[in-house]
Amino acid sequence: MDKMTYTIGIDVGGTNVVAGLFDGDGVLLAKLKTPTEKSSGTEGFLDQLAGLARKLLSERGIAEGSLAAVGIGLPGFMNEKDGTVTAANLPLSGTPVAQLLSRKLGVPVAVQNDVRMIVYGETIRGAGAGYRHVLGLTLGTGMSAAFVTDGRIHTGAEGLAGEIGHVIMDGVQYTCGCGMTGCLETIASATGIARQAQDGLAAGRGGLLAERFPYPSSRGELTARDVWQAAVDGDDFALSIYRYTAEKLALALAPAVILLSPDVVIVGGGVAAAGDILFGPLREEVSRRVHPLYRERLRIVPGSLDDDAGLIGSAAYAQSLQSR
Amino acid sequence: MDKMTYTIGIDVGGTNVVAGLFDGDGVLLAKLKTPTEKSSGTEGFLDQLAGLARKLLSERGIAEGSLAAVGIGLPGFMNEKDGTVTAANLPLSGTPVAQLLSRKLGVPVAVQNDVRMIVYGETIRGAGAGYRHVLGLTLGTGMSAAFVTDGRIHTGAEGLAGEIGHVIMDGVQYTCGCGMTGCLETIASATGIARQAQDGLAAGRGGLLAERFPYPSSRGELTARDVWQAAVDGDDFALSIYRYTAEKLALALAPAVILLSPDVVIVGGGVAAAGDILFGPLREEVSRRVHPLYRERLRIVPGSLDDDAGLIGSAAYAQSLQSR
């Protein structure tokens, strides 16, 4: 790609949109963040994305003609057949986002599920750089996964690959937002970790969390970060929550590791910030379930791009489609 | 590919070698079967394969120059870095099979793990024909898997993808040939099904199997086929063995189905001959563990090429590498 052309990556969340400008070498030149426009319909939302792209260019004095492509990651379902997007938390319902935005900006636009863009970003420039087969998970409010192999995002039949948060695990009794009972996501997510702590406290578990949240009325505010802090401070109950979460995750992850033999498993999202409190038991639980050949070369690591993974992935993905 | 060129597929087992001659349209023209030559070392084994290929051609009066490629599926480990093969039950240990045989025959030779060739065959011409993403399992003496996506066999880091029989399942106490305890393969295989029956009888389980194998001394001869026959005849114990096997299989399969979203899951190998006795509970157990989006479109089916899947896959794979 010409050094004088630019790519823009946009990471759309339910709360904020972050857009980044990248040069031909993939260097992030500028970044803009703004609340997601959800009140003025599809058109307003798409105008916001187009506006952010134009602003990134104009602030740097770059002509629109120098923009090569735009990549967008968003929390929604991609219909691969007709290229439309449906997202519960955005004004998108069967919307051909790439086509509409491409018309507004006059450049090719690539749209993908946000987790796929994050994992793609980590694969191209982050913790997965240099590896051919990368399995990525994000443990945030929800849980999702993506598999990138030889530079391709595996999207699967009907584009449905990756929703590993919605596999039912034995012994899990929580009802999931998706309507099922026992989804992995109800345990292995920031929400799931907080929920386990709240439930334990309600059932009379003592320790640091009970000391720090003495009043039942305040326990709704308890987050995964509080559980992590208590675990770091050595609290048995908090540590047991991370161990249980790791056990359940490993039950789904071990078969995937053996079936796919990824070079690396990258875990991102807010929960990954727990570091060794999560990664210690997770590595242990996956290791003990797989054949020594896989165990010896098992790498389960945090992402290295932090919040920029989605931006970087979106821009790199759009660029990769250009150069094919 | 020219209609006047031919491809040969060779399916190597620990007991027999089967070689098939295919025309440019992939039609199987002739087949030869012979006991696997294991007593005269690597050279003797490779000479056997070359001899079978030459015999297939000469019997049809086809000039060796009309042979385009040879594909070989064998039960062994492929080292992707150096192209060597190591197989416990064959005289191959770090042997560059493709290179050596290619020299003998003067045509390109492609070698892959036998299960991958079977699944590739089913994908190209069998139960997976027309689908982009095919997950295949074989439940035979052992258990293995392969994933074919967009015509490519996913081999994974170090070529290690697919050994899903060697993931440890909670509650399984059998020691596996691989040295671990609790491998899925110790349950979900022909050996595993026979073993469960033998163990149950030893523990005093009654029913048809106890009637048909009244003497402990004869129970070593009991096979998965006997368990299947008893299940077909309505025996509770035999049915419970297939249900338990399906439950354990589903625990490994459900996360894979959600992660990869295959168009179809093909189950082959001797155990698949059990038909609905296996497929009924297997579909049920996987279905109840996955999100309705996957459940609705879940296809778990037997292979349709029977014993020819490996031959067909090997030839088609060799041909596909030619036309790339």
XYZ file of C-alpha atoms in Angstrom:
648
model
C 0.000 0.000 0.000
C 1.109 3.489 -0.856
C 2.605 5.279 2.119
C 0.632 8.379 1.237
C -2.729 6.661 1.590
C -4.545 6.295 4.862
C -6.937 3.904 6.516
C -9.481 4.585 9.228
C -10.564 2.094 11.843
C -13.749 2.654 13.846
C -14.592 0.759 17.004
C -18.278 1.157 17.808
C -19.515 0.394 21.286
C -22.919 0.770 22.852
C -21.609 3.810 24.758
C -18.779 5.340 22.729
C -17.419 5.370 19.214
C -13.648 5.565 18.796
C -12.169 6.286 15.393
C -8.484 6.135 14.493
C -6.469 7.322 11.521
C -3.663 5.062 10.305
C -0.946 5.703 7.748
C 0.097 3.180 5.107
C 2.447 1.494 7.595
C -0.379 0.997 10.059
C 0.862 3.672 12.456
C -1.937 5.228 14.500
C -1.754 8.976 13.792
C -4.830 10.325 15.548
C -7.820 9.152 17.528
C -11.263 10.600 18.222
C -13.774 9.435 20.822
C -17.383 10.475 21.124
C -20.643 9.144 22.613
C -22.471 6.774 20.272
C -25.303 8.527 18.415
C -28.306 6.351 19.005
C -31.187 8.832 19.222
C -31.435 9.924 15.587
C -31.902 6.612 13.866
C -29.833 4.719 11.347
C -29.125 7.768 9.214
C -27.927 9.798 12.196
C -25.683 6.972 13.333
C -24.121 6.514 9.906
C -23.642 10.268 9.574
C -21.793 10.217 12.860
C -19.367 7.576 11.558
C -18.848 9.445 8.273
C -18.375 12.691 10.188
C -15.715 11.158 12.429
C -13.828 9.863 9.403
C -13.913 13.274 7.694
C -12.860 15.029 10.885
C -9.855 12.734 11.335
C -8.706 13.600 7.823
C -9.408 17.331 7.935
C -7.711 17.841 11.309
C -4.526 16.508 9.738
C -5.044 18.388 6.476
C -5.389 15.154 4.541
C -7.445 15.176 1.328
C -10.380 12.747 1.291
C -8.926 11.256 -1.863
C -6.015 9.924 0.181
C -8.312 7.697 2.217
C -8.020 4.102 0.968
C -10.547 2.274 3.124
C -12.522 2.287 6.352
C -12.983 -0.650 8.704
C -15.688 -0.808 11.339
C -16.066 -3.180 14.261
C -19.399 -3.167 16.022
C -21.326 -5.304 18.491
C -23.786 -6.870 16.110
C -24.650 -9.774 13.902
C -23.345 -9.774 10.341
C -25.541 -11.430 7.745
C -22.954 -12.718 5.299
C -25.453 -13.402 2.562
C -26.695 -9.874 2.076
C -24.070 -7.866 3.959
C -26.540 -6.401 6.440
C -25.984 -5.747 10.127
C -28.368 -6.128 13.039
C -27.330 -4.808 16.445
C -29.576 -4.751 19.504
C -27.836 -1.745 21.079
C -27.462 0.327 17.937
C -30.004 1.740 15.449
C -29.189 -1.058 13.014
C -31.634 -3.692 11.900
C -30.895 -5.445 8.626
C -28.874 -2.361 7.661
C -26.321 -2.597 4.828
C -23.815 -0.540 6.835
C -20.801 -1.092 4.573
C -22.719 -0.210 1.438
C -24.371 2.909 2.879
C -21.220 4.248 4.468
C -19.182 3.469 1.392
C -21.585 5.634 -0.583
C -21.205 8.495 1.897
C -17.396 8.357 1.981
C -16.586 7.203 -1.537
C -14.203 4.468 -0.331
C -14.552 0.749 0.384
C -15.904 0.054 3.868
C -15.486 -3.273 5.678
C -17.716 -4.128 8.633
C -17.258 -6.963 11.086
C -18.303 -8.013 14.534
C -16.261 -6.072 17.118
C -14.704 -9.120 18.768
C -13.456 -10.382 15.423
C -11.862 -6.998 14.775
C -10.204 -7.053 18.207
C -8.799 -10.544 17.643
C -7.729 -9.589 14.123
C -5.933 -6.541 15.530
C -4.141 -8.652 18.133
C -3.207 -11.131 15.405
C -1.775 -8.550 13.047
C -0.044 -6.232 15.496
C -0.528 -7.478 19.029
C -0.035 -10.600 21.119
C -0.685 -12.812 18.086
C 1.763 -11.113 15.727
C 3.868 -13.647 13.863
C 1.495 -16.536 14.528
C -0.579 -18.298 11.880
C -3.419 -19.612 14.066
C -4.853 -17.327 16.719
C -7.830 -18.085 18.931
C -9.057 -14.999 20.750
C -11.598 -14.564 23.522
C -12.983 -11.402 25.008
C -14.358 -11.504 28.512
C -16.149 -8.232 29.031
C -19.786 -7.518 29.794
C -20.407 -10.585 27.660
C -18.144 -13.223 26.228
C -17.236 -13.976 22.649
C -14.481 -15.498 20.550
C -12.906 -15.361 17.122
C -10.460 -17.545 15.241
C -8.003 -16.071 12.776
C -6.112 -18.535 10.622
C -3.582 -17.583 7.956
C -4.793 -13.988 8.080
C -8.443 -14.901 7.565
C -11.171 -14.336 10.136
C -13.139 -17.558 10.381
C -16.786 -16.494 10.237
C -18.388 -19.927 9.753
C -21.712 -20.947 8.281
C -24.153 -18.010 8.230
C -21.422 -15.917 9.847
C -22.318 -17.479 13.197
C -18.862 -18.549 14.382
C -17.593 -17.327 17.736
C -20.494 -17.161 20.174
C -18.821 -19.509 22.607
C -20.370 -17.621 25.514
C -23.643 -19.302 24.633
C -22.724 -22.910 25.181
C -24.459 -24.475 28.160
C -22.197 -25.737 30.921
C -23.202 -28.445 33.378
C -23.854 -27.117 36.864
C -24.372 -23.491 35.847
C -27.827 -22.282 36.881
C -27.849 -18.629 35.858
C -30.275 -17.404 33.221
C -28.523 -15.700 30.339
C -29.601 -12.568 28.491
C -30.057 -14.838 25.457
C -32.859 -16.686 27.213
C -31.031 -19.943 27.915
C -29.997 -21.205 31.333
C -26.403 -22.164 32.079
C -24.535 -20.256 29.357
C -20.775 -20.023 29.855
C -21.098 -16.234 29.573
C -23.155 -16.082 32.773
C -19.968 -17.139 34.613
C -17.062 -16.159 32.372
C -17.575 -12.417 31.978
C -17.244 -9.305 34.110
C -20.963 -9.524 34.807
C -20.612 -13.214 35.638
C -17.795 -12.678 38.106
C -19.687 -9.885 39.891
C -22.816 -12.060 39.915
C -20.987 -14.979 41.501
C -19.693 -12.657 44.239
C -23.108 -11.109 44.872
C -24.697 -14.540 45.073
C -22.042 -15.803 47.451
C -22.486 -12.785 49.733
C -26.255 -13.240 49.686
C -25.669 -16.848 50.739
C -23.580 -15.676 53.676
C -19.992 -15.919 52.384
C -17.651 -13.872 54.567
C -14.194 -12.469 53.881
C -12.968 -9.246 52.343
C -15.889 -8.778 49.960
C -18.348 -9.036 52.866
C -16.242 -6.501 54.793
C -16.055 -4.128 51.852
C -19.717 -4.475 50.933
C -21.341 -4.873 54.335
C -24.788 -3.692 53.271
C -26.871 -5.865 50.924
C -28.237 -2.668 49.382
C -24.759 -1.677 48.129
C -23.837 -5.047 46.673
C -25.459 -4.283 43.339
C -22.503 -1.950 42.753
C -19.961 -4.680 43.315
C -17.965 -5.278 40.103
C -15.504 -7.841 38.778
C -12.796 -5.325 39.674
C -13.776 -5.529 43.354
C -13.589 -9.314 43.186
C -10.173 -9.040 41.558
C -8.951 -6.618 44.243
C -10.121 -8.966 46.995
C -8.378 -11.864 45.219
C -5.156 -9.868 44.978
C -5.491 -9.198 48.710
C -5.620 -12.955 49.255
C -9.327 -13.455 49.896
C -10.290 -17.129 49.548
C -13.817 -16.512 48.317
C -12.678 -14.080 45.613
C -9.924 -16.477 44.530
C -12.433 -19.330 44.368
C -14.597 -17.285 41.990
C -11.714 -16.866 39.561
C -10.831 -20.541 39.869
C -14.415 -21.629 39.175
C -14.583 -19.233 36.221
C -11.320 -20.662 34.884
C -12.606 -24.233 35.300
C -15.737 -23.554 33.294
C -13.812 -21.648 30.633
C -11.334 -24.504 30.349
C -14.121 -27.020 29.739
C -15.016 -25.141 26.554
C -11.487 -24.091 25.658
C -9.668 -27.439 25.962
C -11.610 -29.173 23.153
C -11.116 -26.101 20.965
C -7.362 -26.045 21.643
C -7.022 -29.704 20.666
C -9.295 -29.459 17.660
C -7.706 -26.311 16.207
C -4.163 -26.288 17.620
C -3.880 -22.508 17.764
C -0.372 -21.075 18.120
C -1.711 -18.832 20.826
C -4.908 -18.183 22.764
C -5.377 -14.486 23.474
C -7.757 -13.418 26.209
C -8.893 -9.807 26.155
C -11.697 -7.724 27.596
C -12.000 -6.219 31.037
C -11.731 -9.528 32.897
C -8.300 -10.205 31.384
C -6.999 -7.237 33.388
C -7.127 -9.604 36.374
C -3.794 -10.941 35.102
C -2.406 -13.981 36.891
C -5.447 -14.180 39.154
C -7.302 -15.364 36.037
C -4.494 -16.615 33.789
C -2.896 -18.796 36.489
C -5.883 -21.091 37.049
C -6.960 -20.846 33.390
C -3.598 -22.135 32.105
C -3.622 -24.840 34.758
C -7.156 -26.016 33.973
C -6.665 -26.110 30.204
C -3.241 -27.762 30.574
C -4.452 -30.629 32.660
C -7.189 -31.426 30.139
C -5.076 -31.675 27.003
C -2.513 -34.118 25.655
C 1.113 -33.255 26.585
C 1.872 -32.357 22.937
C -0.538 -29.432 23.234
C 0.277 -28.715 26.851
C 3.940 -28.103 26.165
C 3.263 -25.482 23.573
C 0.146 -23.954 25.088
C 0.241 -20.174 25.197
C -2.674 -18.440 26.882
C -1.854 -14.762 27.049
C -3.519 -11.394 27.531
C -3.954 -9.101 24.554
C -1.247 -6.468 24.164
C -3.102 -3.667 22.377
C -5.532 -2.777 25.163
C -8.369 -0.548 24.029
C -6.796 0.070 20.637
C -7.125 -3.561 19.482
C -10.522 -2.961 17.857
C -9.381 0.200 16.068
C -6.199 -1.371 14.848
C -7.986 -4.535 13.787
C -10.697 -2.658 11.907
C -8.196 -0.566 9.978
C -5.923 -3.522 9.251
C -8.852 -5.678 8.159
C -10.108 -3.004 5.752
C -6.577 -2.657 4.427
C -6.189 -6.423 3.985
C -9.333 -6.609 1.875
C -7.923 -3.811 -0.301
C -4.699 -5.617 -0.991
C -6.300 -8.943 -1.910
C -7.757 -30.980 -15.058
C -7.354 -32.874 -18.297
C -9.771 -35.751 -18.598
C -6.970 -37.943 -19.862
C -4.902 -37.603 -16.707
C -5.408 -39.745 -13.662
C -4.988 -39.480 -9.923
C -4.350 -42.232 -7.411
C -5.551 -42.181 -3.820
C -4.041 -44.541 -1.263
C -5.586 -45.236 2.113
C -3.040 -46.845 4.416
C -4.205 -48.681 7.509
C -2.304 -50.701 10.043
C -3.737 -53.884 8.482
C -4.483 -53.163 4.818
C -3.552 -50.721 2.104
C -6.263 -49.761 -0.379
C -5.340 -47.884 -3.536
C -7.783 -46.398 -6.014
C -7.413 -45.032 -9.521
C -9.476 -41.964 -10.405
C -10.019 -40.244 -13.737
C -9.941 -36.486 -14.236
C -13.580 -36.210 -13.182
C -12.870 -37.966 -9.901
C -14.588 -41.197 -10.919
C -13.164 -44.249 -9.171
C -12.072 -46.616 -11.958
C -10.326 -49.402 -10.079
C -9.354 -50.401 -6.578
C -6.675 -52.699 -5.127
C -6.441 -53.969 -1.571
C -3.505 -55.741 0.004
C -2.077 -56.378 3.475
C 0.155 -53.545 4.700
C 3.844 -54.366 4.190
C 5.399 -53.749 7.572
C 8.106 -56.400 7.786
C 10.614 -55.059 5.275
C 11.218 -51.582 6.635
C 10.581 -48.152 5.228
C 11.910 -48.981 1.777
C 9.747 -52.085 1.495
C 6.687 -50.147 2.572
C 7.285 -47.349 0.082
C 7.951 -49.883 -2.674
C 4.608 -51.458 -1.878
C 2.828 -48.119 -2.356
C 4.693 -47.405 -5.601
C 3.964 -50.937 -6.817
C 0.241 -50.559 -6.144
C 0.176 -47.305 -8.088
C 1.987 -48.850 -11.068
C -0.255 -51.912 -10.989
C -3.409 -49.778 -11.036
C -2.134 -48.023 -14.148
C -0.795 -51.073 -15.986
C -3.925 -53.144 -15.385
C -5.862 -50.468 -17.240
C -3.182 -50.004 -19.873
C -2.552 -46.428 -18.769
C 0.899 -44.924 -19.386
C 2.716 -43.723 -16.269
C 3.004 -40.323 -17.907
C -0.783 -39.928 -17.610
C -0.609 -40.012 -13.831
C -0.957 -36.461 -12.472
C -0.588 -36.953 -8.731
C -0.831 -39.385 -5.851
C -2.480 -38.699 -2.493
C -1.860 -40.807 0.594
C -3.767 -40.890 3.854
C -2.111 -42.722 6.711
C -2.476 -43.066 10.465
C 0.466 -40.968 11.500
C 1.756 -37.597 12.573
C 2.721 -35.108 9.859
C 5.562 -32.761 10.675
C 4.606 -29.718 8.649
C 7.997 -28.072 9.006
C 10.049 -30.736 7.275
C 7.340 -32.816 5.607
C 8.228 -35.989 7.472
C 5.845 -38.620 8.785
C 6.005 -40.655 11.961
C 3.557 -43.518 12.445
C 3.629 -45.944 15.364
C 2.025 -48.806 13.404
C 3.987 -48.351 10.178
C 7.725 -48.460 9.414
C 7.819 -44.659 9.304
C 9.787 -42.517 11.706
C 10.668 -39.025 10.566
C 10.308 -40.320 6.989
C 9.834 -37.830 4.126
C 7.175 -40.054 2.545
C 5.947 -37.578 -0.063
C 9.450 -36.745 -1.250
C 10.651 -40.366 -1.429
C 7.559 -41.658 -3.167
C 7.491 -38.727 -5.542
C 11.017 -39.695 -6.589
C 9.951 -43.296 -7.194
C 6.865 -42.394 -9.219
C 7.940 -39.181 -10.903
C 4.761 -37.318 -9.919
C 3.794 -35.007 -7.047
C 2.734 -36.920 -3.922
C 0.631 -35.421 -1.126
C 0.535 -37.083 2.277
C -1.869 -36.343 5.098
C -3.228 -37.910 8.224
C -5.878 -40.518 7.292
C -8.735 -38.877 9.193
C -8.109 -35.586 7.414
C -8.250 -37.390 4.072
C -11.516 -39.088 5.058
C -13.089 -35.789 6.082
C -11.728 -34.111 2.963
C -13.267 -36.876 0.846
C -16.638 -36.485 2.561
C -16.382 -32.722 2.046
C -15.613 -32.907 -1.654
C -17.846 -35.782 -2.714
C -19.750 -37.111 0.295
C -22.012 -35.920 3.090
C -20.290 -32.521 3.131
C -20.522 -31.816 -0.589
C -21.686 -28.282 -1.254
C -20.841 -27.025 2.217
C -18.088 -24.551 3.018
C -17.367 -25.517 6.628
C -17.224 -29.189 7.515
C -16.288 -30.646 10.874
C -15.640 -34.373 10.693
C -15.104 -36.962 13.402
C -14.140 -40.586 13.065
C -15.054 -42.951 15.835
C -13.193 -46.154 15.134
C -10.572 -47.989 17.169
C -9.567 -44.484 18.233
C -11.151 -41.094 17.774
C -10.016 -38.134 15.745
C -11.342 -35.071 13.967
C -10.626 -32.726 11.098
C -11.985 -29.376 10.014
C -12.201 -28.431 6.354
C -13.030 -24.823 5.621
C -13.327 -23.352 2.126
C -11.630 -26.420 0.685
C -8.641 -26.229 3.018
C -7.808 -28.841 5.636
C -7.108 -26.984 8.859
C -3.906 -28.503 10.201
C -3.139 -25.982 12.942
C 0.116 -25.033 14.624
C 2.719 -27.777 14.184
C 0.108 -29.747 12.245
C -1.418 -30.821 15.554
C -5.072 -29.965 14.915
C -7.696 -32.660 15.299
C -6.735 -34.946 18.180
C -9.967 -34.265 20.006
C -9.967 -37.835 21.342
C -7.244 -36.752 23.722
C -9.092 -34.141 25.712
C -9.772 -35.173 29.294
C -13.400 -35.395 30.315
C -14.589 -35.089 33.902
C -15.754 -38.355 35.389
C -13.964 -40.612 32.900
C -11.529 -42.914 34.675
C -10.122 -45.085 31.892
C -6.442 -44.925 31.069
C -5.799 -44.065 27.440
C -3.191 -45.539 25.129
C -1.636 -42.062 25.095
C -0.808 -42.348 28.783
C -3.399 -39.912 30.123
C -6.437 -40.817 32.191
C -9.925 -39.753 31.149
C -9.444 -39.112 27.421
C -12.653 -38.762 25.414
C -11.377 -41.542 23.137
C -11.524 -44.082 25.966
C -15.331 -43.697 25.823
C -16.140 -42.410 22.341
C -14.668 -45.116 20.118
C -15.436 -48.716 19.199
C -12.935 -49.797 21.843
C -14.507 -47.426 24.344
C -18.020 -48.729 23.778
C -16.901 -52.342 24.135
C -14.924 -51.408 27.243
C -17.934 -49.766 28.879
C -19.986 -52.905 28.239
C -17.291 -55.234 29.571
C -16.918 -53.096 32.688
C -20.658 -53.011 33.262
C -20.920 -56.795 32.933
C -18.008 -57.260 35.320
C -19.880 -55.025 37.772
C -22.937 -57.267 37.500
C -25.107 -55.491 34.900
C -27.726 -57.850 33.504
C -29.770 -57.740 30.321
C -29.126 -58.961 26.805
C -25.363 -58.512 26.876
C -25.126 -60.631 30.026
C -27.310 -63.266 28.359
C -25.267 -63.238 25.171
C -21.912 -63.234 26.958
C -22.654 -65.378 30.006
C -19.046 -66.383 30.654
C -16.574 -63.754 31.848
C -13.901 -65.536 29.827
C -15.718 -64.742 26.554
C -16.376 -61.104 27.273
C -13.028 -59.992 25.888
C -14.503 -60.766 22.460
C -17.463 -58.448 22.997
C -17.348 -55.587 20.460
C -19.130 -52.298 19.888
C -21.212 -54.152 17.317
C -22.560 -56.452 20.024
C -23.473 -53.445 22.139
C -25.190 -51.887 19.147
C -27.140 -55.107 18.447
C -28.296 -55.278 22.072
C -29.323 -51.586 21.865
C -31.292 -52.237 18.680
C -32.982 -55.108 20.524
C -34.051 -52.628 23.195
C -31.577 -53.448 25.951
C -31.444 -50.663 28.558
C -27.817 -51.159 29.500
C -26.645 -51.102 25.867
C -28.756 -48.001 25.172
C -27.312 -46.308 28.252
C -23.787 -46.895 26.933
C -24.592 -45.074 23.688
C -26.300 -42.283 25.616
C -23.307 -41.812 27.930
C -20.967 -41.862 24.933
C -23.123 -39.231 23.225
C -23.147 -37.071 26.363
C -19.362 -37.048 26.612
C -18.955 -36.435 22.895
C -21.411 -33.544 23.086
C -19.416 -31.890 25.867
C -16.493 -31.565 23.473
C -18.537 -31.013 20.338
C -20.902 -28.266 21.527
C -18.170 -25.658 22.142
C -16.625 -26.541 18.772
C -19.969 -26.161 16.985
C -20.509 -22.727 18.499
C -16.954 -21.579 17.973
C -16.676 -22.707 14.346
C -20.281 -22.792 13.110
C -19.753 -25.688 10.710
C -22.404 -26.213 8.034
C -22.370 -29.864 8.904
C -20.793 -32.261 11.394
C -19.996 -35.604 9.791
C -19.414 -38.623 11.997
C -17.678 -41.585 10.408
C -15.790 -44.649 11.524
C -17.166 -47.990 12.635
C -19.174 -46.576 15.547
C -21.187 -44.360 13.174
C -22.691 -47.543 11.729
C -24.793 -47.609 14.910
C -27.031 -45.084 13.126
C -29.820 -43.556 15.190
C -28.736 -45.470 18.282
C -25.774 -43.073 18.337
C -27.002 -40.121 16.280
C -30.279 -39.756 18.183
C -28.764 -39.025 21.594
C -25.783 -37.205 20.035
C -27.990 -34.698 18.214
C -30.088 -34.279 21.343
C -27.112 -33.700 23.637
C -25.389 -31.207 21.341
C -28.680 -29.408 20.600
C -29.548 -28.778 24.195
C -26.121 -27.252 24.857
C -26.085 -24.662 22.088
C -27.905 -21.418 21.378
C -31.115 -21.833 19.318
C -29.454 -20.101 16.340
C -27.053 -23.045 16.077
C -29.589 -25.628 17.176
C -31.971 -24.865 14.334
C -29.368 -25.410 11.689
C -27.399 -28.179 13.345
C -26.691 -31.099 11.039
C -24.951 -34.102 12.562
C -24.887 -36.817 9.927
C -23.066 -40.034 9.074
C -20.512 -40.023 6.274
C -21.853 -41.182 2.920
C -18.736 -42.616 1.270
C -18.204 -45.537 3.641
C -14.810 -47.177 3.246
C -13.977 -45.205 0.112
C -13.885 -41.820 1.882
C -10.133 -42.037 2.541
C -9.305 -43.078 -1.011
C -11.501 -40.430 -2.538
C -10.200 -37.784 -0.167
C -6.558 -38.659 -0.806
C -6.968 -38.501 -4.568
C -9.036 -35.306 -4.454
C -6.581 -33.660 -2.066
C -3.618 -34.480 -4.310
C -5.584 -33.152 -7.261
C -6.506 -29.947 -5.410
C -2.849 -29.211 -4.693
C -2.123 -29.669 -8.402
C -4.693 -27.165 -9.509
C -3.715 -24.420 -7.065
